[in-house]
Coordinates of C-alpha atoms and ligand atoms in Angstrom, one line a residue:
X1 CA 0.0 0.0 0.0
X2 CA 1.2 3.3 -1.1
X3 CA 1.4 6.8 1.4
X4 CA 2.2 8.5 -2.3
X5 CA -0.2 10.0 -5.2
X6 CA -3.2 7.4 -6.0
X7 CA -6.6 7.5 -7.3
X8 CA -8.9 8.0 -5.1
X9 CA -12.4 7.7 -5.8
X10 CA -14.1 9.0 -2.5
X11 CA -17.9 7.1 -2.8
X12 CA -16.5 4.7 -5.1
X13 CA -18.0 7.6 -7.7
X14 CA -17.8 6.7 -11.3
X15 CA -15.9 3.3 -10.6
X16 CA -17.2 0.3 -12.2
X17 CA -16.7 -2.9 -10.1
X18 CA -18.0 -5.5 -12.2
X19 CA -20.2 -6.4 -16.0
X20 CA -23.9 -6.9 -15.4
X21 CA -26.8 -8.3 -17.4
X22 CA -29.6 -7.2 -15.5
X23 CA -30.1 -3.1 -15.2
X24 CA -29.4 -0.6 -17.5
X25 CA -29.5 3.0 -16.2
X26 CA -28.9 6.2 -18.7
X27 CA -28.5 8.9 -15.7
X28 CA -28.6 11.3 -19.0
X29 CA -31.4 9.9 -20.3
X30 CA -33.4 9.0 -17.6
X31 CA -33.6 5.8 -18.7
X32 CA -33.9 2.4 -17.0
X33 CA -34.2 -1.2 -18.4
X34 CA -34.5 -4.8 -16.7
X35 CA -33.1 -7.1 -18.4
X36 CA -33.4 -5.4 -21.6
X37 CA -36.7 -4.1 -21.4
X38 CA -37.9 -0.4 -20.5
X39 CA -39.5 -0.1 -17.0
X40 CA -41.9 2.1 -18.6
X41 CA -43.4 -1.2 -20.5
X42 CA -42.7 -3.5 -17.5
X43 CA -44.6 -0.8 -15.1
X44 CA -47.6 -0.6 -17.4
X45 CA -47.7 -4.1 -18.5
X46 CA -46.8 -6.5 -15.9
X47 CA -47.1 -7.7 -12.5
X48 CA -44.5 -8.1 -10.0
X49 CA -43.9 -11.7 -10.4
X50 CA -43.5 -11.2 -13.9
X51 CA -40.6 -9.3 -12.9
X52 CA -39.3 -11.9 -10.2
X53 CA -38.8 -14.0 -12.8
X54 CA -37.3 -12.0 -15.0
X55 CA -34.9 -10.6 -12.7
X56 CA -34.1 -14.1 -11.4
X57 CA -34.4 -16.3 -14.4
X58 CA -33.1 -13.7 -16.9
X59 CA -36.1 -14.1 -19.5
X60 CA -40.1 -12.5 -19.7
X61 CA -41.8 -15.7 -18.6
X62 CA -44.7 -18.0 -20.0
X63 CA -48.0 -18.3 -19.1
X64 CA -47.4 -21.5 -17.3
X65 CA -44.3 -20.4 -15.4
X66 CA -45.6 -17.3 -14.5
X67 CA -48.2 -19.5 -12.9
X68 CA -45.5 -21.2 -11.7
X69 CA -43.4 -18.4 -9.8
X70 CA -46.9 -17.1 -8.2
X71 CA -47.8 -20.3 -6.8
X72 CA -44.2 -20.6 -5.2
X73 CA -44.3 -17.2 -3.8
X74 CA -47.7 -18.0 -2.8
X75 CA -47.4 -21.1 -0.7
X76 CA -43.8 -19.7 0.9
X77 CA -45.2 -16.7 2.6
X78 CA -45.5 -18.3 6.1
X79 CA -43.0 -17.3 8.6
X80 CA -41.6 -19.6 11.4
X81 CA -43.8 -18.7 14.7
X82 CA -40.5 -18.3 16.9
X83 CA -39.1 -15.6 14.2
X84 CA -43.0 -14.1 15.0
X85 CA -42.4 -14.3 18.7
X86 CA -39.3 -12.1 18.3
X87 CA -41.0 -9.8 16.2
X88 CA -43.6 -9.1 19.2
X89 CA -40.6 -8.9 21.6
X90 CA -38.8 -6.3 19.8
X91 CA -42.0 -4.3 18.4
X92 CA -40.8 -1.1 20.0
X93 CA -38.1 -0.6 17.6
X94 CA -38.6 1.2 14.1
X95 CA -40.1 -1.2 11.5
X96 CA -37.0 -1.7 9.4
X97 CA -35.2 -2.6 12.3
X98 CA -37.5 -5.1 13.1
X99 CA -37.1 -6.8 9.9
X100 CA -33.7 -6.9 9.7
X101 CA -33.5 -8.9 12.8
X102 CA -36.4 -10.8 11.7
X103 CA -34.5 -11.8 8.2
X104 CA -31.9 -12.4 10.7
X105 CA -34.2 -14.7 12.7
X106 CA -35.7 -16.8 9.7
X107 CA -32.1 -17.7 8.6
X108 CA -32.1 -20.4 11.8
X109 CA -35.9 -22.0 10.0
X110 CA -34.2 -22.6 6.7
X111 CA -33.0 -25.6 5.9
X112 CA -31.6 -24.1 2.7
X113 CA -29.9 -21.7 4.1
X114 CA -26.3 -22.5 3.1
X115 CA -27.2 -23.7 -0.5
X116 CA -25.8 -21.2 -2.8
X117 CA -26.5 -23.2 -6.0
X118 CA -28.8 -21.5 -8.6
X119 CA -31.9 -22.9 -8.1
X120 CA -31.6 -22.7 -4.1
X121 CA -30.7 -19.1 -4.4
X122 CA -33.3 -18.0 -6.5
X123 CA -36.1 -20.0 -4.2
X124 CA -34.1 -18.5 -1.3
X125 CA -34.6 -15.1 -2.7
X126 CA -38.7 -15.2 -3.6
X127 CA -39.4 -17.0 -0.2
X128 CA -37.9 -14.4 2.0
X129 CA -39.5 -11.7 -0.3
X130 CA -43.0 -13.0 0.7
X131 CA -41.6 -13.6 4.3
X132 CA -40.4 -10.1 4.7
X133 CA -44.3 -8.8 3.9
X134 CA -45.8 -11.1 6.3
X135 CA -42.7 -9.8 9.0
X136 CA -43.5 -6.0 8.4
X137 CA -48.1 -6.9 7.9
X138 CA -47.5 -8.8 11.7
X139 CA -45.1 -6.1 13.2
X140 CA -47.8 -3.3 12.0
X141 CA -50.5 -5.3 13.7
X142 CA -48.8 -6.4 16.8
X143 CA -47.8 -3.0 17.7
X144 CA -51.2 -1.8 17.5
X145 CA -52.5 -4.6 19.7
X146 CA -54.0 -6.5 17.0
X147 CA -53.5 -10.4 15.1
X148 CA -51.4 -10.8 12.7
X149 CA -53.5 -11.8 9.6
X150 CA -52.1 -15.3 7.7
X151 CA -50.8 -14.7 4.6
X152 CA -53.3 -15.4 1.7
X153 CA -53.1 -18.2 -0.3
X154 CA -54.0 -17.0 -3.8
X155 CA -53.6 -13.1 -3.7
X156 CA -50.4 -11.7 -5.4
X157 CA -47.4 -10.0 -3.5
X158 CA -48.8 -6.4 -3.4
X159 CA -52.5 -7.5 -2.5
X160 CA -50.9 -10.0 -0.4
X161 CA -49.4 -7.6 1.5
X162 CA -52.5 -5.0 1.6
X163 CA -54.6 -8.1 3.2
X164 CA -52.4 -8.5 6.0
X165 CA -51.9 -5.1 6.8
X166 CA -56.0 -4.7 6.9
X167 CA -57.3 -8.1 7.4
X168 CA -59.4 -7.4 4.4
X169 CA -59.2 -8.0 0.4
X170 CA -57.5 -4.6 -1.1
X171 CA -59.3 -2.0 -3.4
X172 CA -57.6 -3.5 -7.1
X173 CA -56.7 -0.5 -8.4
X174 CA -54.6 0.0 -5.1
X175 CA -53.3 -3.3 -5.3
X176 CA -52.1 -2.4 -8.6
X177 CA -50.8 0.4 -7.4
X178 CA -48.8 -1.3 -4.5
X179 CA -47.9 -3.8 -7.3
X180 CA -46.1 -1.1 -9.5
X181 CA -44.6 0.4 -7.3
X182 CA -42.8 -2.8 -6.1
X183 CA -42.2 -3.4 -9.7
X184 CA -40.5 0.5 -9.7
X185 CA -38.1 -0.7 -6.7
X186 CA -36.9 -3.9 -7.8
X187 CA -33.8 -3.9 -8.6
X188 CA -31.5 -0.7 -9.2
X189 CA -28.3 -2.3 -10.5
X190 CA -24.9 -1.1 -7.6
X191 CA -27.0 1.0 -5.5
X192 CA -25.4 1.3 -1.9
X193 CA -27.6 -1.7 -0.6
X194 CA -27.3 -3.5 -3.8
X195 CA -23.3 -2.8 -3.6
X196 CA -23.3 -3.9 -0.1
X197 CA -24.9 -6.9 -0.3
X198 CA -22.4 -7.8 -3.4
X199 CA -19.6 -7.7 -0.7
X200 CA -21.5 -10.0 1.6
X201 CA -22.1 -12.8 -0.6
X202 CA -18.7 -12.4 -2.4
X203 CA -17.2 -13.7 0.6
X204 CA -19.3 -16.8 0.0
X205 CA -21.7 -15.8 3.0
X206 CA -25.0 -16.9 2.6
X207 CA -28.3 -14.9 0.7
X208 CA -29.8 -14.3 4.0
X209 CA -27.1 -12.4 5.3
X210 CA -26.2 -10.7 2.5
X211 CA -30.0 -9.5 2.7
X212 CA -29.8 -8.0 6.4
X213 CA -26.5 -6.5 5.0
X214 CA -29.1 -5.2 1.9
X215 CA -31.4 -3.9 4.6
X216 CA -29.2 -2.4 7.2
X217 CA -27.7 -0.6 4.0
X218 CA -31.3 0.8 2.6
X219 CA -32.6 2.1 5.7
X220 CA -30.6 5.6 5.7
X221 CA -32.0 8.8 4.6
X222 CA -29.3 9.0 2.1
X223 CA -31.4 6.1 0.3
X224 CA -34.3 4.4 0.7
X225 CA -35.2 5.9 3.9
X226 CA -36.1 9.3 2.2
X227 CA -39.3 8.6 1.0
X228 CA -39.8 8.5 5.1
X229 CA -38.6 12.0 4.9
X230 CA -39.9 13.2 2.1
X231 CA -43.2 12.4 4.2
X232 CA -42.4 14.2 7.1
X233 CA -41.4 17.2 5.0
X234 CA -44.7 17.5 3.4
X235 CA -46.4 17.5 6.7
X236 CA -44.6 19.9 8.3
X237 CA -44.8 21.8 5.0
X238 CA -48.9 21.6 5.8
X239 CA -50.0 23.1 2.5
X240 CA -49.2 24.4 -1.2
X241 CA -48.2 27.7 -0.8
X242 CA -46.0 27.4 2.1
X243 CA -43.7 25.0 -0.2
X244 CA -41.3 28.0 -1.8
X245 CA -40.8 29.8 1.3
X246 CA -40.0 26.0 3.1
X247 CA -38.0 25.1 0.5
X248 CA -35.6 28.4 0.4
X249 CA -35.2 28.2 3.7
X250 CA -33.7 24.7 4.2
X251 CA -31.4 25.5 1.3
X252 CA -30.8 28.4 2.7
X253 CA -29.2 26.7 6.1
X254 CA -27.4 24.3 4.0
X255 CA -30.1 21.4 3.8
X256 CA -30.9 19.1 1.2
X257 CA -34.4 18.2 -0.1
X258 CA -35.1 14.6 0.7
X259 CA -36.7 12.8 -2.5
X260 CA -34.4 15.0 -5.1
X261 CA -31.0 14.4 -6.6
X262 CA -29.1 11.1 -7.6
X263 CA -25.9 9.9 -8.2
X264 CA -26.8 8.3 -11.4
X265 CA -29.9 10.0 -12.4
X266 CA -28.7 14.0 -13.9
X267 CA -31.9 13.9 -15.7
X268 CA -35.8 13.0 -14.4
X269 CA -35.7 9.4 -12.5
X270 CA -38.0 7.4 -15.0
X271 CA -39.1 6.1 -12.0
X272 CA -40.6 9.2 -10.4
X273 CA -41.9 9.7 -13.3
X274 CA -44.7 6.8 -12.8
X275 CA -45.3 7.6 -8.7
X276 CA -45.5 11.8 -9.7
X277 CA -49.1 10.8 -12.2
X278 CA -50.1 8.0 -9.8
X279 CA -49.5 9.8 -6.3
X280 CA -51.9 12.5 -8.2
X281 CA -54.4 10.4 -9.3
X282 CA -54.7 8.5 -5.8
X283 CA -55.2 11.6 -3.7
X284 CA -57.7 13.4 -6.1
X285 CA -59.8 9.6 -5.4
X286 CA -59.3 9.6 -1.8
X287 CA -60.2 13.6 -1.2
X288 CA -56.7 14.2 -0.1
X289 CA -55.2 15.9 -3.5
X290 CA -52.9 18.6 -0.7
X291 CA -50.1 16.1 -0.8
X292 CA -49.8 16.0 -4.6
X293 CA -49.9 19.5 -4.6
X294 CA -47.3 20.0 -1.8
X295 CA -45.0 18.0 -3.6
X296 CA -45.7 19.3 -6.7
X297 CA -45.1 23.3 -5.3
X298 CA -41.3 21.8 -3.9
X299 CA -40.7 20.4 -7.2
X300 CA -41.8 23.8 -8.7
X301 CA -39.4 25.4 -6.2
X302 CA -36.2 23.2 -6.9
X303 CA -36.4 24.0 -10.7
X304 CA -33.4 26.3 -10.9
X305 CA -31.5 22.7 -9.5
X306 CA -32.2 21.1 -12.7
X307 CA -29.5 22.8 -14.2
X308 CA -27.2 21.1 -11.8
X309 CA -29.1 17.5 -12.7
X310 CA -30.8 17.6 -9.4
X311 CA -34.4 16.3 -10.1
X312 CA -37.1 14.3 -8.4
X313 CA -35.8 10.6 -7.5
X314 CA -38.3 7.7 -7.2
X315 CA -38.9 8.3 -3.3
X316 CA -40.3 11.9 -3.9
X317 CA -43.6 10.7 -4.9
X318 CA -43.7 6.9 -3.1
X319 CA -44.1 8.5 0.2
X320 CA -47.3 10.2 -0.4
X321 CA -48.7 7.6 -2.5
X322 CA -48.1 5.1 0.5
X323 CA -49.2 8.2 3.0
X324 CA -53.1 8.2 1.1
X325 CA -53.0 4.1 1.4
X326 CA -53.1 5.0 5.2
X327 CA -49.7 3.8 5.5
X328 CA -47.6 5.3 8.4
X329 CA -44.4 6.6 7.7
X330 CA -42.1 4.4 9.2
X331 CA -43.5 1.7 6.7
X332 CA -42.3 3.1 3.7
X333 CA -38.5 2.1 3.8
X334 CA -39.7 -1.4 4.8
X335 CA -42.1 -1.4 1.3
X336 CA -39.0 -0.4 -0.9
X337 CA -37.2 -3.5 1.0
X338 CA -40.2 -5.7 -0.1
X339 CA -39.8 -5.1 -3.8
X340 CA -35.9 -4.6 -4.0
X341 CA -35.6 -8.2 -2.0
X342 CA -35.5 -10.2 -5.3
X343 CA -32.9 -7.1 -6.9
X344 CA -30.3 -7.9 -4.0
X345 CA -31.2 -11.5 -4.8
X346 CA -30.1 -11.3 -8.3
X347 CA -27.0 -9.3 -7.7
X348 CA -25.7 -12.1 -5.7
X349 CA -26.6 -14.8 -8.2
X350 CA -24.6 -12.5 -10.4
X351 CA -21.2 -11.6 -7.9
X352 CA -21.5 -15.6 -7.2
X353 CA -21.3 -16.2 -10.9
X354 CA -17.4 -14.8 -11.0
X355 CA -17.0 -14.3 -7.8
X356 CA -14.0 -12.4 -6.6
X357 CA -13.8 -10.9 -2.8
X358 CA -14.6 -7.4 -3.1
X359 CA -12.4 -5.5 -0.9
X360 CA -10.8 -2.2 -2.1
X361 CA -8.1 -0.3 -0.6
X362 CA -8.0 3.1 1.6
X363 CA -5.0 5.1 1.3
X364 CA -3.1 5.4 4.6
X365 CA -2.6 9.2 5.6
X366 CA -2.3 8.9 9.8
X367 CA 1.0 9.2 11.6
X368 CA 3.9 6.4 10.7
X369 CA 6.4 4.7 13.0
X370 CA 5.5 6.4 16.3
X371 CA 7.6 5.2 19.3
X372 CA 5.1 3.1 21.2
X373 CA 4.6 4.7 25.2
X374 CA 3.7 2.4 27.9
X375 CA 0.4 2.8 29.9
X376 CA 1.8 4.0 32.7
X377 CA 3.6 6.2 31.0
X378 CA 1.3 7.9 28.9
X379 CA -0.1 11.4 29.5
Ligands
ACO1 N1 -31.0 18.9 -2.2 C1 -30.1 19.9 -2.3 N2 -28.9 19.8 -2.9 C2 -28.5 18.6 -3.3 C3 -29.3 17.5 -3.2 C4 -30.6 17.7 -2.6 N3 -31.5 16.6 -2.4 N4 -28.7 16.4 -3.7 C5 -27.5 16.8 -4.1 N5 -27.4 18.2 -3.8 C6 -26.2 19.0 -4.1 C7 -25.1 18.8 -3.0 O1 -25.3 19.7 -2.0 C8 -23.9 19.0 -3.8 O2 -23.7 20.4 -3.9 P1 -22.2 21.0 -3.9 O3 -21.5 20.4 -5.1 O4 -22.4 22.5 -4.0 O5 -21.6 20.5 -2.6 C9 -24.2 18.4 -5.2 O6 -25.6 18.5 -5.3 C10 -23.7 17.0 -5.4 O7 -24.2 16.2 -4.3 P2 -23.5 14.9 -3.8 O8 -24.0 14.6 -2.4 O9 -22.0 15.1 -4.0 O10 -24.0 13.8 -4.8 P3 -24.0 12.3 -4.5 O11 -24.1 11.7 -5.9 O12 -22.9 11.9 -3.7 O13 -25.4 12.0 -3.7 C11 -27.6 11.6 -3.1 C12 -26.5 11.5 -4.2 C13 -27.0 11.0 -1.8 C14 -28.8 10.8 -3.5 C15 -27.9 13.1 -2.9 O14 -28.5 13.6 -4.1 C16 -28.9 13.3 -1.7 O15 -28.4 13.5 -0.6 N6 -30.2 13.4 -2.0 C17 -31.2 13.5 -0.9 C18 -31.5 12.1 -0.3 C19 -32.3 11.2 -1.2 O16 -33.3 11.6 -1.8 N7 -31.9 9.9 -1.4 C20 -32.6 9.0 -2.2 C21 -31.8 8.6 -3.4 S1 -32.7 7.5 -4.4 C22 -32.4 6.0 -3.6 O17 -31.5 5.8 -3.0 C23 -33.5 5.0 -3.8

């Protein structure tokens, strides 16, 4: 290791660690494919599962194994009632801590747990999606005194997870809803969590762990966890035409706007793109169209940031889309975990494909050689 001149890339920024055949992301553009195909088709046209198994088994699927995939998810929802029981004892904590240790937790119930074959990683990878809903549906419950609610056995992932929140059969155009936006979150090529998990599993680690690592990673503000404050901001905002004056002043003090900028994105985030139209059209049908228009006045108010490729990322709009579904804001990191699940999934399948430790270097620049002083000596 060298004390001289390197390259140093502080964020990793611009570095590319490995090929990939799964996203595609023009930050010019604001473009975004899986697997090839624009997420503006696979948002309009498909369902979640459709793009499980793309993600995982690289191709659109049949009709027969689609059918296939949903039944699996389906009948692999159930989690272990001890990893429950530790859900209830740690309830108090924030909801994405609570999974975390709960993914932790279902790791001992597996029995697949140190397969890292294909097959077993991919069945690793849609079971503990469908797990992690019924973990965050029976944390929301339990900490409001209620049952958890089974999962169901025919409903797809996002009605799925509606049901067990509410203990009743979801509204389907907010299903669908749920459904794209899980769809929107799915995979995001070497995001931070992605990245992170890719360092777990290259030490050959196991998929569960390198999931915790994925969640531990998603929860900060930086990422996932702004659609959380995007949230907050909108409700201490209160209403449309205090936005500009809001806006100026936390810029002003040196603060950044949750929900905007990106280190890929320099143009619009296709995916905010979908969540702006939708988060509209949900709150003009539930009587609640202040949030849209909250959001919409902040995004009015960060123009002049454009020219600096600071636009709208896909957490700007997800938090009051979820916010109108009666969804409290602590849940909404835990939702991005539940679609991204089988993203981290197929990174790993991809990292354990060549697999080579990841472990870059820091350049030394502390003291050298200092004569080491005794305790009893020291100062
Ligand atoms: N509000 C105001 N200014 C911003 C914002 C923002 N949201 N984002 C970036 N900037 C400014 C920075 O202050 C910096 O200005 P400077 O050059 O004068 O110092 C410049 O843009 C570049 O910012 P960096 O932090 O260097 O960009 P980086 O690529 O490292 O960070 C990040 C990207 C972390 C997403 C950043 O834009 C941010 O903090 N955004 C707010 C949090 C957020 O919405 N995160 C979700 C991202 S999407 C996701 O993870 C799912």
């Amino acid at each position: 290791m060298t004390t001289g001149e390197v390259e140093l890339r502080r964020g990793l920024k611009d570095v590319y660690l490995d090929r990939t055949e799964v996203s595609f992301i023009d930050g010019q553009l604001g473009k975004l494919l899986y697997r090839g195909y624009n997420i503006h088709d696979l948002a309009e046209h498909c369902s979640f599962e459709e793009v499980i198994s793309l993600l995982l088994y690289g191709k659109l699927p049949t009709k027969d194994q689609l059918n296939q995939t949903l039944s699996f998810c389906a009948s692999n929802r159930a989690v272990p009632a001890p990893v429950l029981q530790i859900v209830e004892m740690v309830k108090q904590a924030h909801p994405m801590d609570v999974l975390r240790t709960a993914v932790s937790a279902l790791s001992a119930f597996d029995p697949a747990v140190e397969d890292n074959s294909l097959d077993a990683l991919r069945h690793k990878g849609m079971r503990v999606t469908g797990q992690a809903a019924t973990i965050v549906a029976a944390h929301f419950r339990i900490r409001r005194g209620l049952t958890p609610v089974a999962p169901h056995p025919t409903l797809n992932h996002a009605a799925n997870f509606l049901y067990m929140l509410y203990g009743k059969e979801p509204d389907p155009d907010e299903a669908r809803l749920m459904d794209v936006d899980f769809i929107l979150h799915a995979e995001h090529s070497s995001n931070a969590s992605a990245f992170a998990a890719r360092v777990t599993a290259s030490t050959l680690s196991d998929l569960h762990s390198a999931i915790v690592t994925g969640i531990g990673t998603l929860k900060g503000p930086l990422h996932g966890g702004a659609a959380e404050s995007v949230m907050k901001m909108a409700l201490e905002i209160g209403k449309p035409a205090n936005a500009e004056r809001y806006v100026k002043e936390l810029l002003d003090s040196g603060g950044r706007v949750m929900g905007f900028g990106h280190r890929v994105y320099k143009a619009e985030d296709p995916r905010a793109t979908h969540l702006r139209e939708r988060a509209r059209r949900l709150g003009e049908k539930r009587g609640h169209p202040e949030w849209y228009l909250i959001l919409e006045n902040v995004e009015k108010a960060m123009e002049p940031y454009r020219r600096r490729g600071i636009y709208p990322n896909v957490d700007f709009y997800a938090g009051a889309i979820y916010h109108l579904l009666a969804i409290p804001e602590d849940l909404f990191v835990p939702i991005f975990t539940l679609g991204r699940i089988p993203g981290w999934t197929v990174q790993v399948l991809e990292q354990l494909e060549h697999n080579v430790i990841i472990r870059p270097l820091l350049q030394y620049v502390g003291p050298m050689d200092l004569p080491f002083v005794p305790l009893e000596e020291r100062g």
